[in-house]
PDB file of C-alpha atoms and ligand atoms in Angstrom:
ATOM      1  CA  MET A   1      61.004 230.769  73.953  1.00  0.00           C
ATOM      2  CA  LEU A   2      60.153 230.021  77.552  1.00  0.00           C
ATOM      3  CA  ARG A   3      63.814 229.121  78.136  1.00  0.00           C
ATOM      4  CA  LEU A   4      64.887 232.481  76.720  1.00  0.00           C
ATOM      5  CA  VAL A   5      62.451 234.314  78.990  1.00  0.00           C
ATOM      6  CA  ARG A   6      63.738 232.334  81.953  1.00  0.00           C
ATOM      7  CA  LEU A   7      67.330 233.095  81.000  1.00  0.00           C
ATOM      8  CA  VAL A   8      66.657 236.818  80.645  1.00  0.00           C
ATOM      9  CA  ALA A   9      64.816 236.851  83.971  1.00  0.00           C
ATOM     10  CA  LEU A  10      67.701 235.019  85.603  1.00  0.00           C
ATOM     11  CA  LEU A  11      70.296 237.422  84.198  1.00  0.00           C
ATOM     12  CA  LEU A  12      68.248 240.447  85.227  1.00  0.00           C
ATOM     13  CA  GLY A  13      67.862 238.959  88.687  1.00  0.00           C
ATOM     14  CA  LEU A  14      71.615 238.411  88.986  1.00  0.00           C
ATOM     15  CA  LEU A  15      72.325 241.947  87.795  1.00  0.00           C
ATOM     16  CA  LEU A  16      69.894 243.488  90.278  1.00  0.00           C
ATOM     17  CA  GLY A  17      71.108 241.218  93.078  1.00  0.00           C
ATOM     18  CA  GLY A  18      74.712 242.178  92.375  1.00  0.00           C
ATOM     19  CA  THR A  19      73.842 245.863  92.303  1.00  0.00           C
ATOM     20  CA  TRP A  20      71.971 245.487  95.581  1.00  0.00           C
ATOM     21  CA  ALA A  21      75.002 243.806  97.175  1.00  0.00           C
ATOM     22  CA  TYR A  22      77.278 246.513  95.824  1.00  0.00           C
ATOM     23  CA  ALA A  23      74.925 249.213  97.155  1.00  0.00           C
ATOM     24  CA  TRP A  24      74.945 247.488 100.522  1.00  0.00           C
ATOM     25  CA  VAL A  25      78.743 247.530 100.650  1.00  0.00           C
ATOM     26  CA  THR A  26      79.240 251.039  99.304  1.00  0.00           C
ATOM     27  CA  ARG A  27      76.420 253.067 100.767  1.00  0.00           C
ATOM     28  CA  ALA A  28      77.447 256.151 102.713  1.00  0.00           C
ATOM     29  CA  PRO A  29      76.912 256.362 106.480  1.00  0.00           C
ATOM     30  CA  GLY A  30      73.295 257.371 107.031  1.00  0.00           C
ATOM     31  CA  GLU A  31      72.318 256.687 103.429  1.00  0.00           C
ATOM     32  CA  SER A  32      69.365 254.326 103.207  1.00  0.00           C
ATOM     33  CA  LEU A  33      69.873 251.098 101.331  1.00  0.00           C
ATOM     34  CA  GLY A  34      67.048 252.085  98.970  1.00  0.00           C
ATOM     35  CA  ASP A  35      68.780 255.378  98.075  1.00  0.00           C
ATOM     36  CA  ALA A  36      72.100 253.623  97.665  1.00  0.00           C
ATOM     37  CA  PHE A  37      70.501 251.005  95.419  1.00  0.00           C
ATOM     38  CA  ALA A  38      68.849 253.683  93.265  1.00  0.00           C
ATOM     39  CA  GLY A  39      72.172 255.517  92.981  1.00  0.00           C
ATOM     40  CA  ARG A  40      74.101 252.425  91.941  1.00  0.00           C
ATOM     41  CA  LEU A  41      71.381 251.482  89.446  1.00  0.00           C
ATOM     42  CA  ALA A  42      71.675 254.960  87.900  1.00  0.00           C
ATOM     43  CA  LEU A  43      75.432 254.395  87.622  1.00  0.00           C
ATOM     44  CA  LEU A  44      74.857 251.020  86.003  1.00  0.00           C
ATOM     45  CA  PHE A  45      72.539 252.503  83.394  1.00  0.00           C
ATOM     46  CA  GLY A  46      74.747 255.423  82.493  1.00  0.00           C
ATOM     47  CA  GLY A  47      73.989 258.020  85.156  1.00  0.00           C
ATOM     48  CA  SER A  48      76.869 260.190  86.281  1.00  0.00           C
ATOM     49  CA  PRO A  49      78.726 259.179  89.429  1.00  0.00           C
ATOM     50  CA  ALA A  50      78.576 261.460  92.444  1.00  0.00           C
ATOM     51  CA  GLY A  51      82.247 261.160  93.356  1.00  0.00           C
ATOM     52  CA  GLY A  52      85.387 262.445  91.684  1.00  0.00           C
ATOM     53  CA  PRO A  53      87.331 260.609  89.016  1.00  0.00           C
ATOM     54  CA  SER A  54      88.484 257.154  89.987  1.00  0.00           C
ATOM     55  CA  ALA A  55      91.850 255.670  89.146  1.00  0.00           C
ATOM     56  CA  GLY A  56      90.107 252.371  88.478  1.00  0.00           C
ATOM     57  CA  GLY A  57      88.435 249.653  90.428  1.00  0.00           C
ATOM     58  CA  LEU A  58      84.999 250.545  91.680  1.00  0.00           C
ATOM     59  CA  GLN A  59      84.129 254.136  92.365  1.00  0.00           C
ATOM     60  CA  LEU A  60      83.525 254.961  96.011  1.00  0.00           C
ATOM     61  CA  PRO A  61      80.571 257.321  96.288  1.00  0.00           C
ATOM     62  CA  GLN A  62      81.414 260.802  97.526  1.00  0.00           C
ATOM     63  CA  GLY A  63      81.445 261.133 101.285  1.00  0.00           C
ATOM     64  CA  MET A  64      81.722 257.417 101.757  1.00  0.00           C
ATOM     65  CA  VAL A  65      84.355 256.148 104.169  1.00  0.00           C
ATOM     66  CA  LEU A  66      85.413 252.529 104.187  1.00  0.00           C
ATOM     67  CA  GLY A  67      88.075 251.139 106.460  1.00  0.00           C
ATOM     68  CA  GLY A  68      89.480 252.740 109.595  1.00  0.00           C
ATOM     69  CA  PRO A  69      90.515 251.474 113.008  1.00  0.00           C
ATOM     70  CA  PHE A  70      90.630 247.768 113.788  1.00  0.00           C
ATOM     71  CA  SER A  71      92.097 245.579 116.479  1.00  0.00           C
ATOM     72  CA  LEU A  72      93.071 242.057 115.405  1.00  0.00           C
ATOM     73  CA  VAL A  73      95.632 239.302 115.915  1.00  0.00           C
ATOM     74  CA  ASP A  74      98.171 238.303 113.256  1.00  0.00           C
ATOM     75  CA  GLN A  75      99.229 234.773 112.326  1.00  0.00           C
ATOM     76  CA  SER A  76     102.045 234.798 114.861  1.00  0.00           C
ATOM     77  CA  GLY A  77      99.558 235.578 117.646  1.00  0.00           C
ATOM     78  CA  ARG A  78     100.605 239.227 117.980  1.00  0.00           C
ATOM     79  CA  ALA A  79      97.967 241.921 118.559  1.00  0.00           C
ATOM     80  CA  VAL A  80      97.839 244.380 115.643  1.00  0.00           C
ATOM     81  CA  THR A  81      95.858 247.509 114.867  1.00  0.00           C
ATOM     82  CA  GLU A  82      95.563 249.767 111.826  1.00  0.00           C
ATOM     83  CA  ARG A  83      98.495 251.768 113.297  1.00  0.00           C
ATOM     84  CA  ASP A  84     100.838 248.862 112.588  1.00  0.00           C
ATOM     85  CA  PHE A  85     100.104 249.412 108.896  1.00  0.00           C
ATOM     86  CA  ALA A  86     100.302 253.223 108.876  1.00  0.00           C
ATOM     87  CA  GLY A  87     102.214 254.418 105.816  1.00  0.00           C
ATOM     88  CA  GLN A  88     101.717 251.111 104.020  1.00  0.00           C
ATOM     89  CA  TRP A  89      99.318 250.049 101.326  1.00  0.00           C
ATOM     90  CA  LEU A  90      97.208 246.959 101.884  1.00  0.00           C
ATOM     91  CA  LEU A  91      95.472 244.601  99.512  1.00  0.00           C
ATOM     92  CA  LEU A  92      92.871 243.303 101.910  1.00  0.00           C
ATOM     93  CA  TYR A  93      90.410 240.440 101.618  1.00  0.00           C
ATOM     94  CA  PHE A  94      87.887 239.042 104.103  1.00  0.00           C
ATOM     95  CA  GLY A  95      87.444 235.279 103.861  1.00  0.00           C
ATOM     96  CA  TYR A  96      88.154 232.019 105.673  1.00  0.00           C
ATOM     97  CA  THR A  97      90.506 229.094 105.279  1.00  0.00           C
ATOM     98  CA  TYR A  98      87.771 226.432 105.010  1.00  0.00           C
ATOM     99  CA  CYS A  99      86.208 228.213 102.013  1.00  0.00           C
ATOM    100  CA  PRO A 100      85.775 225.635  99.239  1.00  0.00           C
ATOM    101  CA  ASP A 101      86.129 227.916  96.233  1.00  0.00           C
ATOM    102  CA  VAL A 102      85.832 231.707  96.167  1.00  0.00           C
ATOM    103  CA  CYS A 103      88.429 232.605  98.802  1.00  0.00           C
ATOM    104  CA  PRO A 104      91.234 230.504  97.278  1.00  0.00           C
ATOM    105  CA  THR A 105      90.481 232.036  93.875  1.00  0.00           C
ATOM    106  CA  GLU A 106      90.546 235.599  95.219  1.00  0.00           C
ATOM    107  CA  LEU A 107      93.709 235.058  97.271  1.00  0.00           C
ATOM    108  CA  GLY A 108      95.336 233.578  94.168  1.00  0.00           C
ATOM    109  CA  THR A 109      94.306 236.703  92.260  1.00  0.00           C
ATOM    110  CA  ILE A 110      95.842 238.959  94.929  1.00  0.00           C
ATOM    111  CA  ALA A 111      99.061 236.907  94.882  1.00  0.00           C
ATOM    112  CA  ALA A 112      99.250 237.161  91.079  1.00  0.00           C
ATOM    113  CA  ALA A 113      98.643 240.923  91.281  1.00  0.00           C
ATOM    114  CA  MET A 114     101.519 241.173  93.772  1.00  0.00           C
ATOM    115  CA  ASP A 115     103.809 239.283  91.391  1.00  0.00           C
ATOM    116  CA  SER A 116     102.683 241.485  88.519  1.00  0.00           C
ATOM    117  CA  LEU A 117     103.663 244.595  90.530  1.00  0.00           C
ATOM    118  CA  GLY A 118     107.289 243.464  90.722  1.00  0.00           C
ATOM    119  CA  PRO A 119     109.473 245.666  92.978  1.00  0.00           C
ATOM    120  CA  LEU A 120     106.533 248.060  93.487  1.00  0.00           C
ATOM    121  CA  GLY A 121     104.831 245.191  95.325  1.00  0.00           C
ATOM    122  CA  GLU A 122     107.211 245.761  98.233  1.00  0.00           C
ATOM    123  CA  LYS A 123     105.137 248.822  99.127  1.00  0.00           C
ATOM    124  CA  VAL A 124     101.992 246.682  99.397  1.00  0.00           C
ATOM    125  CA  VAL A 125     101.012 244.185 102.098  1.00  0.00           C
ATOM    126  CA  PRO A 126      98.623 241.433 100.995  1.00  0.00           C
ATOM    127  CA  ALA A 127      96.386 240.286 103.853  1.00  0.00           C
ATOM    128  CA  MET A 128      93.333 238.205 104.615  1.00  0.00           C
ATOM    129  CA  VAL A 129      91.095 238.887 107.615  1.00  0.00           C
ATOM    130  CA  THR A 130      89.164 235.771 108.552  1.00  0.00           C
ATOM    131  CA  ILE A 131      85.415 236.015 109.109  1.00  0.00           C
ATOM    132  CA  ASP A 132      85.545 232.571 110.781  1.00  0.00           C
ATOM    133  CA  PRO A 133      87.673 233.201 113.909  1.00  0.00           C
ATOM    134  CA  GLN A 134      86.260 230.100 115.584  1.00  0.00           C
ATOM    135  CA  ARG A 135      88.240 227.810 113.247  1.00  0.00           C
ATOM    136  CA  ASP A 136      90.860 230.220 111.897  1.00  0.00           C
ATOM    137  CA  THR A 137      93.427 230.333 114.672  1.00  0.00           C
ATOM    138  CA  PRO A 138      96.707 232.179 114.059  1.00  0.00           C
ATOM    139  CA  ALA A 139      98.446 228.838 113.352  1.00  0.00           C
ATOM    140  CA  GLN A 140      95.749 227.765 110.891  1.00  0.00           C
ATOM    141  CA  LEU A 141      95.991 231.125 109.099  1.00  0.00           C
ATOM    142  CA  ALA A 142      99.791 231.068 108.973  1.00  0.00           C
ATOM    143  CA  GLU A 143      99.781 227.720 107.215  1.00  0.00           C
ATOM    144  CA  TYR A 144      97.054 228.845 104.807  1.00  0.00           C
ATOM    145  CA  VAL A 145      98.006 232.342 103.634  1.00  0.00           C
ATOM    146  CA  THR A 146     101.656 231.518 102.948  1.00  0.00           C
ATOM    147  CA  ARG A 147     100.453 228.928 100.438  1.00  0.00           C
ATOM    148  CA  PHE A 148      99.349 231.863  98.288  1.00  0.00           C
ATOM    149  CA  HIS A 149     102.132 234.381  98.816  1.00  0.00           C
ATOM    150  CA  PRO A 150     105.185 234.395 101.124  1.00  0.00           C
ATOM    151  CA  ARG A 151     104.361 237.920 102.347  1.00  0.00           C
ATOM    152  CA  MET A 152     100.633 237.422 102.808  1.00  0.00           C
ATOM    153  CA  LEU A 153      99.349 238.103 106.322  1.00  0.00           C
ATOM    154  CA  GLY A 154      96.492 236.303 108.030  1.00  0.00           C
ATOM    155  CA  LEU A 155      94.497 238.250 110.614  1.00  0.00           C
ATOM    156  CA  THR A 156      92.017 236.906 113.136  1.00  0.00           C
ATOM    157  CA  GLY A 157      90.754 237.923 116.574  1.00  0.00           C
ATOM    158  CA  SER A 158      87.857 237.487 118.941  1.00  0.00           C
ATOM    159  CA  PRO A 159      84.422 237.226 117.288  1.00  0.00           C
ATOM    160  CA  GLU A 160      83.787 240.816 118.435  1.00  0.00           C
ATOM    161  CA  GLN A 161      87.065 242.118 116.955  1.00  0.00           C
ATOM    162  CA  VAL A 162      86.386 240.381 113.657  1.00  0.00           C
ATOM    163  CA  ALA A 163      82.799 241.654 113.539  1.00  0.00           C
ATOM    164  CA  GLU A 164      83.997 245.205 114.178  1.00  0.00           C
ATOM    165  CA  ALA A 165      86.628 245.043 111.414  1.00  0.00           C
ATOM    166  CA  ALA A 166      84.043 243.570 109.029  1.00  0.00           C
ATOM    167  CA  ARG A 167      81.633 246.375 109.926  1.00  0.00           C
ATOM    168  CA  ARG A 168      84.246 249.014 109.046  1.00  0.00           C
ATOM    169  CA  TYR A 169      84.609 247.497 105.596  1.00  0.00           C
ATOM    170  CA  ARG A 170      80.893 246.680 105.209  1.00  0.00           C
ATOM    171  CA  VAL A 171      81.678 243.023 104.866  1.00  0.00           C
ATOM    172  CA  TYR A 172      78.670 240.737 105.009  1.00  0.00           C
ATOM    173  CA  PHE A 173      79.166 237.307 106.590  1.00  0.00           C
ATOM    174  CA  ALA A 174      76.929 234.634 108.073  1.00  0.00           C
ATOM    175  CA  ARG A 175      77.357 231.076 109.227  1.00  0.00           C
ATOM    176  CA  VAL A 176      75.577 228.422 107.168  1.00  0.00           C
ATOM    177  CA  ASN A 177      75.102 225.108 108.947  1.00  0.00           C
ATOM    178  CA  ARG A 178      75.090 221.989 106.824  1.00  0.00           C
ATOM    179  CA  ALA A 179      72.463 219.391 107.711  1.00  0.00           C
ATOM    180  CA  ASP A 180      74.518 216.471 106.430  1.00  0.00           C
ATOM    181  CA  ALA A 181      77.713 217.224 108.332  1.00  0.00           C
ATOM    182  CA  GLY A 182      78.945 218.557 111.622  1.00  0.00           C
ATOM    183  CA  ASP A 183      80.845 221.366 109.933  1.00  0.00           C
ATOM    184  CA  TYR A 184      79.605 224.617 108.461  1.00  0.00           C
ATOM    185  CA  LEU A 185      80.266 227.088 105.682  1.00  0.00           C
ATOM    186  CA  MET A 186      80.467 230.865 105.836  1.00  0.00           C
ATOM    187  CA  ASP A 187      78.455 232.953 103.425  1.00  0.00           C
ATOM    188  CA  HIS A 188      80.329 236.204 102.813  1.00  0.00           C
ATOM    189  CA  SER A 189      80.811 239.149 100.478  1.00  0.00           C
ATOM    190  CA  SER A 190      83.950 238.904  98.407  1.00  0.00           C
ATOM    191  CA  PHE A 191      85.497 242.258  97.529  1.00  0.00           C
ATOM    192  CA  VAL A 192      89.213 243.013  97.449  1.00  0.00           C
ATOM    193  CA  TYR A 193      90.100 246.353  99.063  1.00  0.00           C
ATOM    194  CA  LEU A 194      93.055 248.563  98.275  1.00  0.00           C
ATOM    195  CA  VAL A 195      93.722 250.410 101.545  1.00  0.00           C
ATOM    196  CA  GLY A 196      95.840 253.584 101.510  1.00  0.00           C
ATOM    197  CA  PRO A 197      98.608 254.550 103.954  1.00  0.00           C
ATOM    198  CA  ASP A 198      95.983 256.399 106.051  1.00  0.00           C
ATOM    199  CA  GLY A 199      93.962 253.213 106.564  1.00  0.00           C
ATOM    200  CA  ARG A 200      91.114 254.216 104.266  1.00  0.00           C
ATOM    201  CA  VAL A 201      89.902 252.265 101.257  1.00  0.00           C
ATOM    202  CA  ARG A 202      90.992 253.773  97.929  1.00  0.00           C
ATOM    203  CA  SER A 203      89.604 251.175  95.570  1.00  0.00           C
ATOM    204  CA  LEU A 204      87.280 248.254  95.706  1.00  0.00           C
ATOM    205  CA  PHE A 205      87.482 245.284  93.328  1.00  0.00           C
ATOM    206  CA  ARG A 206      84.667 242.981  92.334  1.00  0.00           C
ATOM    207  CA  PRO A 207      85.314 239.243  92.691  1.00  0.00           C
ATOM    208  CA  GLU A 208      85.920 238.846  88.950  1.00  0.00           C
ATOM    209  CA  ALA A 209      88.672 241.514  88.790  1.00  0.00           C
ATOM    210  CA  SER A 210      91.839 240.117  87.190  1.00  0.00           C
ATOM    211  CA  PRO A 211      95.353 240.351  88.674  1.00  0.00           C
ATOM    212  CA  ASP A 212      96.225 242.834  85.909  1.00  0.00           C
ATOM    213  CA  ASP A 213      93.171 244.995  86.742  1.00  0.00           C
ATOM    214  CA  ILE A 214      94.240 245.126  90.379  1.00  0.00           C
ATOM    215  CA  ALA A 215      97.922 245.734  89.615  1.00  0.00           C
ATOM    216  CA  ALA A 216      97.017 248.573  87.219  1.00  0.00           C
ATOM    217  CA  VAL A 217      94.921 250.314  89.877  1.00  0.00           C
ATOM    218  CA  VAL A 218      97.617 249.864  92.536  1.00  0.00           C
ATOM    219  CA  ARG A 219     100.223 251.374  90.177  1.00  0.00           C
ATOM    220  CA  ALA A 220      97.933 254.324  89.409  1.00  0.00           C
ATOM    221  CA  GLN A 221      97.140 254.955  93.085  1.00  0.00           C
ATOM    222  CA  LEU A 222     100.801 254.749  94.129  1.00  0.00           C
ATOM    223  CA  ALA A 223     101.754 257.131  91.311  1.00  0.00           C
ATOM    224  CA  ARG A 224      98.987 259.534  92.327  1.00  0.00           C
ATOM    225  CA  ALA A 225     100.116 259.452  95.960  1.00  0.00           C
ATOM    226  CA  ALA A 226     103.757 260.010  94.945  1.00  0.00           C
ATOM    227  CA  ALA A 227     102.748 262.982  92.780  1.00  0.00           C
ATOM    228  CA  ALA A 228     100.729 264.503  95.631  1.00  0.00           C
ATOM    229  CA  SER A 229     103.531 264.252  98.203  1.00  0.00           C
TER     230      SER A 229
HETATM  231 NI1   NI B 301      85.016 232.293 100.691  1.00  0.00          NI
END
C-alpha cells in the first residue's frame, strides 16, 4: 500500500513538474509563471485552450511568440542569422554534442521525421543549436550532426549569442559540474521546434514525440501555408 502511495505521489510529482516546465517554456511575454502554470494545468485537466486550433504538436498560447532574430555561427564557421533561413522551415533542437542520452535520441527522431517526409523534407532544414559553445566548436558540431542526417546543421556562437538564441526560444540550460571528473554535463530543456518561414515557432514537440508525430505536423503546417498563399 505504501508503495502504491509512493508511486502515485511520484507520478503526480512528475506530471506537475512537466507541466511547470511546459508553462515555463510557453508562457507569454509578461505572463507570470504562476498564471502560465495555472493555464497549462487547466488545459491538462480539460479546460479550453486560449489559442486557435492547432495543427498538432503542442498548442502555443494566444499572443505567445517564440523564436525570432538570432546571430550564430554554422558548422563551417560562417556567421548566420535568422535571415539566412527566411522562407525555409526549420526543425530546430537545442542540445550539445557531449550529451549522453537525450540529445542523440531527439536528433535521431528529427532525422527519422525528415526521412518520413520524403521529398517534402527538402523544404525543411534540420538543425541543432548547441547550448555548450565552450566545447561545441564548428568542427565538433560538423562531425556530430552529420552522423544523424546529411543535411543537419550545427549552430554555435559566443556564449552571449547562444544565450540570446536560447532566450528567444525559452530554452533552459545550466552547467552541471561532476565531482568525480574534470568534465561537466549540461542540464537543458528538450523540445523540438518547428519554425516557419517567418522565423517564428509554429509547433512545439515534447521529448517523447515520435518521428511520425513530427512528420504529420510538418505536413499539415506546410499544407496550411500552401493553402494560405
Ligand atoms: Ni541533451
